Amino acid sequence: MVGCPPEGLLLDLDGVIYVGDLPLAGAAEAVAELRRRGVPLLFVTNTSSAPRSALVQKLARLRIAADETDVWCPLVAAARHVREHGGGPVALFAPEAAAAELEGLELLPAGAESGARWVVIGDLRERWDHATLNRAFRLLHADPGCELVALGMTRYFETEGGPELDVGPYVAALEEATGRKAIVTGKPAAPFFTSAVAALGLDPETAVMVGDDARGDVAAAQGAGLRGLLVRTGKFRPADLNGDVVPDAVLDSIADLPRWWDEAR
Amino acid sequence: MVGCPPEGLLLDLDGVIYVGDLPLAGAAEAVAELRRRGVPLLFVTNTSSAPRSALVQKLARLRIAADETDVWCPLVAAARHVREHGGGPVALFAPEAAAAELEGLELLPAGAESGARWVVIGDLRERWDHATLNRAFRLLHADPGCELVALGMTRYFETEGGPELDVGPYVAALEEATGRKAIVTGKPAAPFFTSAVAALGLDPETAVMVGDDARGDVAAAQGAGLRGLLVRTGKFRPADLNGDVVPDAVLDSIADLPRWWDEAR
């Protein structure tokens, strides 16, 4: 794998291109330079609460031109998985805006308790209740061929009011109730990376993931067969380099990526 | 273990003493006969939605005299576990009537998001929502020493409207969120049986569990070191005898238990 020249890039958004609403210095210029060299690239994010159109608008505000096909997220990975595995009715448990990402797929009517081929679980937050979780369970229980798809397995996130349950625990509840294992299409699961790479028409060993999370970006991508580059921005902490994760390279920021690319080629 | 004379009995309720609201023929007489012989016994049930007082009243209607100390349930087992491990504030996620079973323990005020030493999860059914599950999570997250106690791990139960999630999936969600493993005090976990036996002042190898569930009663009790007797009433199906569960004895019903007891002694 080492020595095989890189042919495409996956670029994490939060922590690599921007932090919250602020652009990182040199990010827009680096992306523009890579594009001038004709490098195939995708922006990748684990967000399943905002549609890609909102991310495209955010990138435009940071002077980075992109359209929705330039952004890879767990919902898009899930839609690709469903299409590649015969399609069929999808029951989506995610904010309504998410449904736009499943264009062309058959969505089960709200309230249906049978007839799903896929139960897709995203981040419903305060809209989770017993009746809703039970409906997801009944759909899976009603049909042994119905598959559980998780847009992520993040356990919780921090809010001003304290930590809050993310999608992972609800998926675990459904796994326990049904005895089935979820197909996880978000980071850090390997299908997230391999499906993004496939969308670029590349093989994993020729693709490079660039992220600020040593474990969730770098080690996870490496586990899926990609190279993993760590940037010293976003959630990066120097202690990340003392653990068992060994990035293929460490850059001060994405501003250094075009130079790294030239050297690696 | 084999050949060691039995010294006490655990009697499952639903399926052994009654089925739903109907008494099983000979049950009241068998219990009376065993008591005349002075056999130490406890009625054991996995119910965590009804307080023991309701079960005592139900037994009285079936002409079986009992007081609350004759009934063993996951809440009582949980209370025993808490007392034996230093006590401390308990946050109870169960129907309000359940709190009566925790008499003498310190209950955390409703709404508190820290300060619990024990988070006890029972069957809240339609009262589960994101805010409630999140509160249980925050209590555990706030204090690394806080322990998760599950009154059962049943996955679901059947209702007229269809299957409904039981306590197990919610416990699994909290296990996933916190990375901690629950202490399960309900059937089929071993502590349910061993704590009941301890409450009788006996050792597991001298106690006998009588149940209608080959796996959840008989095999589970055997796994905890007790003998397991299967009755051909309640949920018993002949196919239960073709599996890998080998009961220490199979009785047509609890009516045959006094004779079995005499022979085993």
Short mmCIF file of C-alpha atoms in Angstrom, two decimals:
data_model
loop_
_atom_site.label_atom_id
_atom_site.label_comp_id
_atom_site.label_asym_id
_atom_site.label_seq_id
_atom_site.Cartn_x
_atom_site.Cartn_y
_atom_site.Cartn_z
CA MET A 1 0.00 0.00 0.00
CA VAL A 2 2.85 2.38 0.91
CA GLY A 3 4.37 3.93 -2.19
CA CYS A 4 1.14 3.63 -4.19
CA PRO A 5 0.51 7.23 -5.34
CA PRO A 6 -2.64 8.89 -4.00
CA GLU A 7 -5.42 9.48 -6.51
CA GLY A 8 -8.16 11.13 -4.47
CA LEU A 9 -9.01 12.86 -1.20
CA LEU A 10 -11.74 12.74 1.42
CA LEU A 11 -11.77 16.00 3.40
CA ASP A 12 -13.45 16.20 6.79
CA LEU A 13 -15.39 19.45 7.18
CA ASP A 14 -15.60 20.50 10.85
CA GLY A 15 -12.08 20.88 12.21
CA VAL A 16 -10.42 20.71 8.79
CA ILE A 17 -12.21 23.25 6.55
CA TYR A 18 -13.91 25.20 9.32
CA VAL A 19 -14.46 25.16 13.08
CA GLY A 20 -18.11 25.85 13.83
CA ASP A 21 -18.93 28.88 11.68
CA LEU A 22 -15.34 30.10 11.25
CA PRO A 23 -13.20 29.15 8.23
CA LEU A 24 -9.71 27.79 8.90
CA ALA A 25 -6.92 29.90 7.40
CA GLY A 26 -5.88 28.68 3.96
CA ALA A 27 -8.64 26.10 3.61
CA ALA A 28 -10.39 27.72 0.65
CA GLU A 29 -7.05 28.31 -1.12
CA ALA A 30 -5.90 24.71 -0.54
CA VAL A 31 -9.12 23.29 -1.95
CA ALA A 32 -8.85 25.60 -4.97
CA GLU A 33 -5.24 24.53 -5.58
CA LEU A 34 -6.07 20.83 -5.36
CA ARG A 35 -8.90 21.33 -7.79
CA ARG A 36 -6.59 23.13 -10.23
CA ARG A 37 -4.44 19.97 -10.15
CA GLY A 38 -7.58 17.97 -11.02
CA VAL A 39 -7.56 15.97 -7.74
CA PRO A 40 -10.84 14.04 -7.21
CA LEU A 41 -12.14 14.97 -3.78
CA LEU A 42 -15.20 14.70 -1.56
CA PHE A 43 -16.11 16.63 1.56
CA VAL A 44 -17.13 14.09 4.18
CA THR A 45 -19.12 14.70 7.35
CA ASN A 46 -20.95 12.61 9.89
CA THR A 47 -23.80 15.12 10.14
CA SER A 48 -27.19 13.56 9.63
CA SER A 49 -29.28 16.46 10.96
CA ALA A 50 -28.55 18.99 8.16
CA PRO A 51 -29.16 18.25 4.48
CA ARG A 52 -26.27 18.55 2.05
CA SER A 53 -27.82 21.71 0.58
CA ALA A 54 -27.19 23.49 3.90
CA LEU A 55 -23.54 22.35 3.91
CA VAL A 56 -23.11 23.53 0.31
CA GLN A 57 -24.43 26.95 1.33
CA LYS A 58 -22.05 27.06 4.26
CA LEU A 59 -19.09 26.18 2.03
CA ALA A 60 -20.15 28.92 -0.42
CA ARG A 61 -20.04 31.45 2.42
CA LEU A 62 -16.42 30.32 3.01
CA ARG A 63 -15.66 30.86 -0.73
CA ILE A 64 -15.51 27.13 -1.49
CA ALA A 65 -17.58 26.19 -4.51
CA ALA A 66 -19.29 22.82 -4.13
CA ASP A 67 -22.47 21.15 -5.17
CA GLU A 68 -24.32 18.43 -3.32
CA THR A 69 -22.50 15.64 -5.15
CA ASP A 70 -19.25 16.93 -3.61
CA VAL A 71 -20.50 16.16 -0.09
CA TRP A 72 -20.58 12.65 1.42
CA CYS A 73 -22.60 11.98 4.56
CA PRO A 74 -24.07 8.90 6.31
CA LEU A 75 -27.48 9.44 4.67
CA VAL A 76 -25.97 9.43 1.20
CA ALA A 77 -23.95 6.35 2.11
CA ALA A 78 -27.15 4.71 3.39
CA ALA A 79 -29.02 5.58 0.18
CA ARG A 80 -26.19 4.08 -1.86
CA HIS A 81 -26.25 0.92 0.27
CA VAL A 82 -30.02 0.57 -0.16
CA ARG A 83 -29.81 1.08 -3.94
CA GLU A 84 -26.98 -1.43 -4.28
CA HIS A 85 -28.89 -4.02 -2.26
CA GLY A 86 -32.15 -4.12 -4.18
CA GLY A 87 -33.93 -1.00 -2.90
CA GLY A 88 -37.36 -1.42 -1.35
CA PRO A 89 -39.42 0.63 1.11
CA VAL A 90 -37.40 2.73 3.57
CA ALA A 91 -38.67 3.85 6.99
CA LEU A 92 -36.64 6.91 7.95
CA PHE A 93 -36.25 7.94 11.60
CA ALA A 94 -34.44 11.26 11.17
CA PRO A 95 -35.34 14.96 10.93
CA GLU A 96 -37.68 15.61 7.99
CA ALA A 97 -35.09 17.53 5.98
CA ALA A 98 -33.10 14.30 5.75
CA ALA A 99 -35.71 12.70 3.50
CA ALA A 100 -34.49 14.92 0.62
CA GLU A 101 -31.25 12.87 0.57
CA LEU A 102 -33.17 9.69 -0.20
CA GLU A 103 -34.56 10.98 -3.49
CA GLY A 104 -35.56 8.18 -5.79
CA LEU A 105 -36.02 5.71 -2.95
CA GLU A 106 -39.44 4.52 -1.83
CA LEU A 107 -40.29 6.07 1.55
CA LEU A 108 -42.73 4.22 3.82
CA PRO A 109 -45.70 6.38 4.93
CA ALA A 110 -45.33 7.81 8.45
CA GLY A 111 -47.08 5.62 11.01
CA ALA A 112 -46.81 2.36 9.05
CA GLU A 113 -45.90 -0.59 11.29
CA SER A 114 -45.02 -3.11 8.59
CA GLY A 115 -43.82 -3.22 5.01
CA ALA A 116 -40.31 -1.78 5.43
CA ARG A 117 -37.27 -3.36 3.81
CA TRP A 118 -34.96 -0.88 5.57
CA VAL A 119 -35.27 0.92 8.91
CA VAL A 120 -32.85 3.86 8.86
CA ILE A 121 -32.05 5.45 12.23
CA GLY A 122 -30.71 8.99 12.49
CA ASP A 123 -30.63 11.74 15.05
CA LEU A 124 -34.21 12.41 16.21
CA ARG A 125 -33.12 13.87 19.57
CA GLU A 126 -36.14 15.10 21.58
CA ARG A 127 -38.53 13.52 19.09
CA TRP A 128 -37.59 10.04 20.33
CA ASP A 129 -40.25 8.54 22.57
CA HIS A 130 -41.55 5.06 23.37
CA ALA A 131 -44.12 5.07 20.55
CA THR A 132 -41.55 6.13 17.96
CA LEU A 133 -38.87 3.66 19.07
CA ASN A 134 -41.56 0.99 19.28
CA ARG A 135 -42.64 1.71 15.71
CA ALA A 136 -39.07 1.17 14.49
CA PHE A 137 -39.02 -2.07 16.49
CA ARG A 138 -42.34 -3.30 15.06
CA LEU A 139 -41.19 -2.65 11.50
CA LEU A 140 -38.11 -4.79 12.10
CA HIS A 141 -40.03 -7.42 14.05
CA ALA A 142 -42.77 -7.70 11.40
CA ASP A 143 -40.34 -8.70 8.66
CA PRO A 144 -37.28 -10.88 9.28
CA GLY A 145 -35.79 -9.54 6.04
CA CYS A 146 -36.01 -5.91 7.14
CA GLU A 147 -32.57 -4.46 7.86
CA LEU A 148 -31.50 -1.94 10.48
CA VAL A 149 -29.32 0.88 9.14
CA ALA A 150 -27.63 3.34 11.53
CA LEU A 151 -26.48 6.74 10.29
CA GLY A 152 -23.92 6.71 13.07
CA MET A 153 -23.07 5.16 16.41
CA THR A 154 -22.05 8.30 18.29
CA ARG A 155 -22.97 7.80 21.93
CA TYR A 156 -23.64 11.38 23.00
CA PHE A 157 -22.73 14.98 22.31
CA GLU A 158 -22.24 17.98 24.57
CA THR A 159 -24.86 20.73 24.79
CA GLU A 160 -25.06 23.82 26.98
CA GLY A 161 -27.48 21.93 29.21
CA GLY A 162 -25.22 18.91 29.56
CA PRO A 163 -24.47 15.74 27.59
CA GLU A 164 -27.25 14.46 25.36
CA LEU A 165 -27.88 11.03 23.89
CA ASP A 166 -26.97 10.76 20.20
CA VAL A 167 -28.07 8.10 17.74
CA GLY A 168 -25.89 5.19 18.99
CA PRO A 169 -27.88 4.31 22.13
CA TYR A 170 -31.17 4.18 20.21
CA VAL A 171 -29.61 1.88 17.63
CA ALA A 172 -28.29 -0.30 20.46
CA ALA A 173 -31.84 -0.49 21.88
CA LEU A 174 -33.17 -1.75 18.55
CA GLU A 175 -30.29 -4.20 18.18
CA GLU A 176 -31.08 -5.60 21.63
CA ALA A 177 -34.83 -5.77 20.90
CA THR A 178 -34.44 -7.53 17.55
CA GLY A 179 -31.22 -9.49 17.95
CA ARG A 180 -30.05 -7.94 14.66
CA LYS A 181 -26.86 -6.01 14.04
CA ALA A 182 -27.11 -2.57 12.44
CA ILE A 183 -25.36 -1.68 9.21
CA VAL A 184 -23.58 1.53 10.22
CA THR A 185 -23.06 3.99 7.37
CA GLY A 186 -21.52 6.85 9.39
CA LYS A 187 -17.97 7.34 10.73
CA PRO A 188 -16.09 5.49 12.12
CA ALA A 189 -17.58 2.43 10.34
CA ALA A 190 -15.60 1.25 7.32
CA PRO A 191 -18.57 1.44 4.86
CA PHE A 192 -18.64 5.21 5.29
CA PHE A 193 -15.13 5.50 3.86
CA THR A 194 -15.29 2.72 1.28
CA SER A 195 -18.60 3.97 -0.15
CA ALA A 196 -17.22 7.52 -0.45
CA VAL A 197 -14.13 6.19 -2.21
CA ALA A 198 -16.32 4.12 -4.53
CA ALA A 199 -18.36 7.22 -5.33
CA LEU A 200 -15.08 8.81 -6.53
CA GLY A 201 -14.46 5.72 -8.66
CA LEU A 202 -11.31 4.85 -6.68
CA ASP A 203 -9.97 1.94 -4.65
CA PRO A 204 -9.40 2.50 -0.90
CA GLU A 205 -5.62 2.10 -1.13
CA THR A 206 -5.35 5.04 -3.53
CA ALA A 207 -7.51 7.35 -1.39
CA VAL A 208 -6.50 9.61 1.48
CA MET A 209 -8.72 10.70 4.37
CA VAL A 210 -7.84 14.05 5.97
CA GLY A 211 -9.27 14.65 9.43
CA ASP A 212 -8.75 16.22 12.85
CA ASP A 213 -9.92 13.16 14.84
CA ALA A 214 -7.05 10.69 15.30
CA ARG A 215 -9.39 7.81 16.05
CA GLY A 216 -12.65 8.57 14.23
CA ASP A 217 -11.03 9.93 11.05
CA VAL A 218 -7.46 8.68 10.77
CA ALA A 219 -7.47 5.25 12.40
CA ALA A 220 -10.97 4.48 11.11
CA ALA A 221 -10.00 5.33 7.51
CA GLN A 222 -6.81 3.31 7.85
CA GLY A 223 -8.93 0.40 9.08
CA ALA A 224 -10.97 0.67 5.88
CA GLY A 225 -7.81 0.50 3.73
CA LEU A 226 -7.27 4.23 3.09
CA ARG A 227 -4.37 6.39 4.11
CA GLY A 228 -5.13 8.68 7.06
CA LEU A 229 -3.73 12.21 7.39
CA LEU A 230 -4.10 14.10 10.66
CA VAL A 231 -4.27 17.92 10.78
CA ARG A 232 -3.28 19.91 13.86
CA THR A 233 -6.53 21.90 13.80
CA GLY A 234 -10.08 21.41 15.14
CA LYS A 235 -10.23 18.81 17.92
CA PHE A 236 -6.55 17.82 17.46
CA ARG A 237 -4.58 17.60 20.72
CA PRO A 238 -0.81 16.89 20.90
CA ALA A 239 -1.59 13.84 23.08
CA ASP A 240 -3.32 12.30 20.03
CA LEU A 241 0.17 11.49 18.73
CA ASN A 242 1.15 9.58 21.88
CA GLY A 243 -1.54 6.90 21.50
CA ASP A 244 -1.68 3.85 19.29
CA VAL A 245 -2.83 5.78 16.21
CA VAL A 246 -0.05 6.34 13.67
CA PRO A 247 -1.20 8.75 10.94
CA ASP A 248 0.36 8.36 7.48
CA ALA A 249 1.25 12.03 7.82
CA VAL A 250 0.58 14.93 10.20
CA LEU A 251 0.02 18.40 8.70
CA ASP A 252 -0.17 21.71 10.56
CA SER A 253 -3.38 22.39 8.68
CA ILE A 254 -5.10 21.73 5.38
CA ALA A 255 -3.10 24.67 3.98
CA ASP A 256 -0.16 22.21 3.75
CA LEU A 257 -2.15 19.59 1.85
CA PRO A 258 -1.30 20.68 -1.75
CA ARG A 259 2.44 20.45 -0.97
CA TRP A 260 2.00 17.03 0.68
CA TRP A 261 0.03 15.90 -2.37
CA ASP A 262 2.75 16.97 -4.78
CA GLU A 263 5.41 15.15 -2.76
CA ALA A 264 3.32 11.99 -2.41
CA ARG A 265 2.67 11.90 -6.15
CA MET B 1 -24.96 -31.43 43.94
CA VAL B 2 -27.11 -34.40 42.89
CA GLY B 3 -28.26 -36.34 45.92
CA CYS B 4 -28.08 -33.31 48.20
CA PRO B 5 -31.59 -33.13 49.74
CA PRO B 6 -33.64 -30.05 48.87
CA GLU B 7 -34.22 -27.57 51.68
CA GLY B 8 -36.28 -24.83 50.08
CA LEU B 9 -38.38 -23.84 47.07
CA LEU B 10 -38.73 -20.90 44.71
CA LEU B 11 -42.14 -20.99 43.02
CA ASP B 12 -42.79 -19.04 39.85
CA LEU B 13 -46.22 -17.39 39.90
CA ASP B 14 -47.62 -16.94 36.38
CA GLY B 15 -47.84 -20.36 34.73
CA VAL B 16 -47.20 -22.32 37.94
CA ILE B 17 -49.67 -20.95 40.54
CA TYR B 18 -52.02 -19.20 38.13
CA VAL B 19 -52.37 -18.31 34.45
CA GLY B 20 -53.42 -14.70 34.12
CA ASP B 21 -56.31 -14.37 36.57
CA LEU B 22 -57.15 -18.09 36.75
CA PRO B 23 -55.76 -20.36 39.47
CA LEU B 24 -54.16 -23.64 38.34
CA ALA B 25 -55.89 -26.75 39.72
CA GLY B 26 -54.29 -27.96 42.94
CA ALA B 27 -51.93 -25.02 43.35
CA ALA B 28 -53.44 -23.69 46.60
CA GLU B 29 -53.55 -27.21 48.07
CA ALA B 30 -49.94 -27.96 47.08
CA VAL B 31 -48.67 -24.75 48.67
CA ALA B 32 -50.67 -25.51 51.85
CA GLU B 33 -49.25 -29.05 52.02
CA LEU B 34 -45.66 -27.86 51.56
CA ARG B 35 -46.16 -25.30 54.29
CA ARG B 36 -47.54 -27.98 56.62
CA ARG B 37 -44.25 -29.81 56.07
CA GLY B 38 -42.45 -26.58 57.05
CA VAL B 39 -40.75 -26.15 53.67
CA PRO B 40 -39.15 -22.68 53.31
CA LEU B 41 -40.50 -21.15 50.11
CA LEU B 42 -40.70 -17.90 48.19
CA PHE B 43 -42.98 -16.92 45.35
CA VAL B 44 -40.78 -15.44 42.63
CA THR B 45 -41.85 -13.24 39.72
CA ASN B 46 -40.17 -11.02 37.19
CA THR B 47 -42.91 -8.41 37.42
CA SER B 48 -41.62 -4.94 38.12
CA SER B 49 -44.80 -3.03 37.26
CA ALA B 50 -46.97 -4.24 40.19
CA PRO B 51 -45.94 -3.86 43.84
CA ARG B 52 -45.77 -6.97 46.00
CA SER B 53 -48.91 -5.88 47.86
CA ALA B 54 -50.91 -6.37 44.65
CA LEU B 55 -49.49 -9.86 44.21
CA VAL B 56 -50.29 -10.73 47.83
CA GLN B 57 -53.90 -9.65 47.25
CA LYS B 58 -54.06 -11.74 44.10
CA LEU B 59 -52.74 -14.81 45.95
CA ALA B 60 -55.33 -14.23 48.70
CA ARG B 61 -58.09 -14.32 46.07
CA LEU B 62 -56.71 -17.74 45.05
CA ARG B 63 -56.85 -18.88 48.72
CA ILE B 64 -53.07 -18.74 49.16
CA ALA B 65 -52.04 -16.89 52.28
CA ALA B 66 -48.88 -14.85 51.82
CA ASP B 67 -47.39 -11.62 52.99
CA GLU B 68 -45.01 -9.37 51.10
CA THR B 69 -41.93 -11.07 52.51
CA ASP B 70 -43.07 -14.26 50.78
CA VAL B 71 -42.73 -12.65 47.36
CA TRP B 72 -39.40 -12.14 45.56
CA CYS B 73 -39.19 -9.78 42.59
CA PRO B 74 -36.43 -7.91 40.74
CA LEU B 75 -37.08 -4.71 42.73
CA VAL B 76 -36.62 -6.51 46.02
CA ALA B 77 -33.48 -8.14 44.66
CA ALA B 78 -32.25 -4.70 43.57
CA ALA B 79 -32.96 -3.21 47.00
CA ARG B 80 -31.03 -6.06 48.62
CA HIS B 81 -28.11 -5.51 46.24
CA VAL B 82 -28.04 -1.77 47.01
CA ARG B 83 -28.17 -2.36 50.78
CA GLU B 84 -25.41 -4.95 50.62
CA HIS B 85 -23.18 -2.64 48.59
CA GLY B 86 -23.19 0.43 50.79
CA GLY B 87 -26.55 2.00 49.95
CA GLY B 88 -26.61 5.58 48.70
CA PRO B 89 -29.04 7.65 46.63
CA VAL B 90 -31.18 5.66 44.20
CA ALA B 91 -32.73 7.10 41.02
CA LEU B 92 -35.66 4.88 40.14
CA PHE B 93 -37.01 4.71 36.58
CA ALA B 94 -40.10 2.56 37.13
CA PRO B 95 -43.83 3.08 37.77
CA GLU B 96 -44.40 5.11 40.93
CA ALA B 97 -45.88 2.18 42.87
CA ALA B 98 -42.48 0.50 42.62
CA ALA B 99 -40.91 3.04 44.99
CA ALA B 100 -42.73 1.36 47.90
CA GLU B 101 -40.42 -1.65 47.46
CA LEU B 102 -37.36 0.48 48.13
CA GLU B 103 -38.47 1.46 51.64
CA GLY B 104 -35.54 2.50 53.77
CA LEU B 105 -33.39 3.45 50.78
CA GLU B 106 -32.63 7.05 49.90
CA LEU B 107 -34.55 8.05 46.76
CA LEU B 108 -33.15 10.83 44.58
CA PRO B 109 -35.65 13.66 43.95
CA ALA B 110 -37.37 13.47 40.55
CA GLY B 111 -35.61 15.63 37.97
CA ALA B 112 -32.16 15.51 39.61
CA GLU B 113 -29.38 15.08 37.05
CA SER B 114 -26.55 14.20 39.41
CA GLY B 115 -25.97 12.72 42.85
CA ALA B 116 -27.14 9.15 42.24
CA ARG B 117 -25.14 6.15 43.38
CA TRP B 118 -27.58 3.77 41.66
CA VAL B 119 -29.71 4.18 38.54
CA VAL B 120 -32.41 1.51 38.61
CA ILE B 121 -34.22 0.85 35.32
CA GLY B 122 -37.66 -0.80 35.23
CA ASP B 123 -40.62 -0.91 32.93
CA LEU B 124 -41.72 2.67 32.20
CA ARG B 125 -43.38 1.74 28.87
CA GLU B 126 -45.05 4.78 27.26
CA ARG B 127 -43.45 7.08 29.83
CA TRP B 128 -40.04 6.60 28.21
CA ASP B 129 -39.02 9.58 26.13
CA HIS B 130 -35.75 11.25 25.14
CA ALA B 131 -35.72 13.57 28.17
CA THR B 132 -36.28 10.69 30.61
CA LEU B 133 -33.71 8.36 29.04
CA ASN B 134 -31.32 11.31 28.84
CA ARG B 135 -31.77 12.00 32.55
CA ALA B 136 -30.82 8.41 33.38
CA PHE B 137 -27.79 8.84 31.12
CA ARG B 138 -26.74 12.13 32.73
CA LEU B 139 -26.93 10.62 36.22
CA LEU B 140 -24.60 7.81 35.14
CA HIS B 141 -22.35 10.14 33.15
CA ALA B 142 -22.07 12.65 36.02
CA ASP B 143 -20.59 10.09 38.40
CA PRO B 144 -18.22 7.32 37.31
CA GLY B 145 -19.10 5.43 40.50
CA CYS B 146 -22.83 5.41 39.77
CA GLU B 147 -24.05 1.92 38.85
CA LEU B 148 -26.69 0.85 36.37
CA VAL B 149 -29.18 -1.69 37.73
CA ALA B 150 -31.69 -3.40 35.41
CA LEU B 151 -34.85 -4.97 36.83
CA GLY B 152 -34.85 -7.26 33.81
CA MET B 153 -33.56 -7.66 30.30
CA THR B 154 -36.77 -8.83 28.61
CA ARG B 155 -36.69 -7.56 25.04
CA TYR B 156 -40.40 -7.14 24.36
CA PHE B 157 -43.84 -8.44 25.25
CA GLU B 158 -46.97 -9.02 23.20
CA THR B 159 -49.97 -6.68 23.49
CA GLU B 160 -53.24 -6.60 21.60
CA GLY B 161 -51.81 -3.82 19.46
CA GLY B 162 -48.63 -5.72 18.66
CA PRO B 163 -45.24 -6.33 20.26
CA GLU B 164 -44.01 -3.64 22.62
CA LEU B 165 -40.53 -2.83 23.85
CA ASP B 166 -39.83 -4.02 27.40
CA VAL B 167 -37.05 -2.89 29.72
CA GLY B 168 -34.09 -4.65 28.02
CA PRO B 169 -33.69 -2.35 25.01
CA TYR B 170 -33.67 0.77 27.22
CA VAL B 171 -31.01 -0.76 29.44
CA ALA B 172 -29.00 -1.62 26.31
CA ALA B 173 -29.26 2.03 25.21
CA LEU B 174 -27.80 3.18 28.54
CA GLU B 175 -25.07 0.52 28.41
CA GLU B 176 -24.09 1.74 24.95
CA ALA B 177 -24.20 5.40 26.03
CA THR B 178 -22.08 4.91 29.16
CA GLY B 179 -19.90 1.93 28.27
CA ARG B 180 -21.01 0.34 31.56
CA LYS B 181 -22.61 -3.05 32.02
CA ALA B 182 -25.87 -3.27 33.95
CA ILE B 183 -26.31 -5.37 37.07
CA VAL B 184 -29.43 -7.36 36.16
CA THR B 185 -31.57 -8.35 39.16
CA GLY B 186 -34.45 -9.98 37.24
CA LYS B 187 -34.76 -13.41 35.65
CA PRO B 188 -32.89 -14.99 33.91
CA ALA B 189 -29.83 -13.39 35.55
CA ALA B 190 -28.21 -15.49 38.26
CA PRO B 191 -28.40 -12.78 41.01
CA PHE B 192 -32.19 -13.01 40.90
CA PHE B 193 -32.06 -16.65 42.02
CA THR B 194 -29.09 -16.45 44.35
CA SER B 195 -30.46 -13.41 46.19
CA ALA B 196 -33.83 -15.14 46.67
CA VAL B 197 -32.09 -18.23 48.00
CA ALA B 198 -30.00 -16.07 50.32
CA ALA B 199 -33.20 -14.42 51.58
CA LEU B 200 -34.37 -17.92 52.59
CA GLY B 201 -31.05 -18.44 54.38
CA LEU B 202 -30.11 -21.30 52.05
CA ASP B 203 -27.29 -22.18 49.66
CA PRO B 204 -28.14 -22.46 45.95
CA GLU B 205 -27.39 -26.20 45.76
CA THR B 206 -30.08 -26.95 48.35
CA ALA B 207 -32.76 -24.85 46.64
CA VAL B 208 -35.19 -25.80 43.89
CA MET B 209 -36.73 -23.45 41.32
CA VAL B 210 -40.12 -24.49 39.93
CA GLY B 211 -41.17 -22.82 36.69
CA ASP B 212 -42.99 -23.18 33.38
CA ASP B 213 -40.25 -21.57 31.26
CA ALA B 214 -37.60 -24.14 30.32
CA ARG B 215 -35.00 -21.51 29.54
CA GLY B 216 -35.87 -18.51 31.73
CA ASP B 217 -36.77 -20.49 34.85
CA VAL B 218 -35.21 -23.95 34.69
CA ALA B 219 -31.96 -23.47 32.77
CA ALA B 220 -31.38 -20.04 34.32
CA ALA B 221 -31.80 -21.41 37.87
CA GLN B 222 -29.54 -24.35 37.07
CA GLY B 223 -26.96 -21.88 35.80
CA ALA B 224 -27.12 -20.16 39.20
CA GLY B 225 -26.46 -23.46 41.00
CA LEU B 226 -30.06 -24.40 41.91
CA ARG B 227 -32.05 -27.38 40.79
CA GLY B 228 -34.67 -26.58 38.14
CA LEU B 229 -38.09 -28.26 37.96
CA LEU B 230 -40.28 -27.79 34.92
CA VAL B 231 -44.09 -27.95 35.13
CA ARG B 232 -46.28 -28.85 32.14
CA THR B 233 -48.53 -25.81 32.69
CA GLY B 234 -48.46 -22.14 31.64
CA LYS B 235 -46.16 -21.51 28.70
CA PHE B 236 -44.82 -25.11 28.72
CA ARG B 237 -44.74 -26.76 25.28
CA PRO B 238 -43.72 -30.42 24.70
CA ALA B 239 -40.97 -29.18 22.35
CA ASP B 240 -39.31 -27.59 25.40
CA LEU B 241 -38.10 -31.10 26.28
CA ASN B 242 -36.40 -31.60 22.91
CA GLY B 243 -33.97 -28.73 23.31
CA ASP B 244 -30.73 -28.50 25.27
CA VAL B 245 -32.45 -27.80 28.59
CA VAL B 246 -32.54 -30.83 30.90
CA PRO B 247 -34.78 -30.16 33.92
CA ASP B 248 -33.92 -31.97 37.16
CA ALA B 249 -37.53 -33.16 37.05
CA VAL B 250 -40.67 -32.55 35.00
CA LEU B 251 -44.04 -32.44 36.82
CA ASP B 252 -47.51 -32.38 35.27
CA SER B 253 -48.28 -29.43 37.51
CA ILE B 254 -47.46 -27.96 40.89
CA ALA B 255 -50.07 -30.35 42.34
CA ASP B 256 -47.37 -33.06 42.08
CA LEU B 257 -44.77 -31.01 43.93
CA PRO B 258 -45.44 -32.26 47.51
CA ARG B 259 -44.97 -35.88 46.35
CA TRP B 260 -41.76 -34.97 44.46
CA TRP B 261 -40.53 -33.17 47.58
CA ASP B 262 -41.14 -36.20 49.80
CA GLU B 263 -39.29 -38.48 47.39
CA ALA B 264 -36.35 -36.10 46.98
CA ARG B 265 -35.99 -35.76 50.75
#
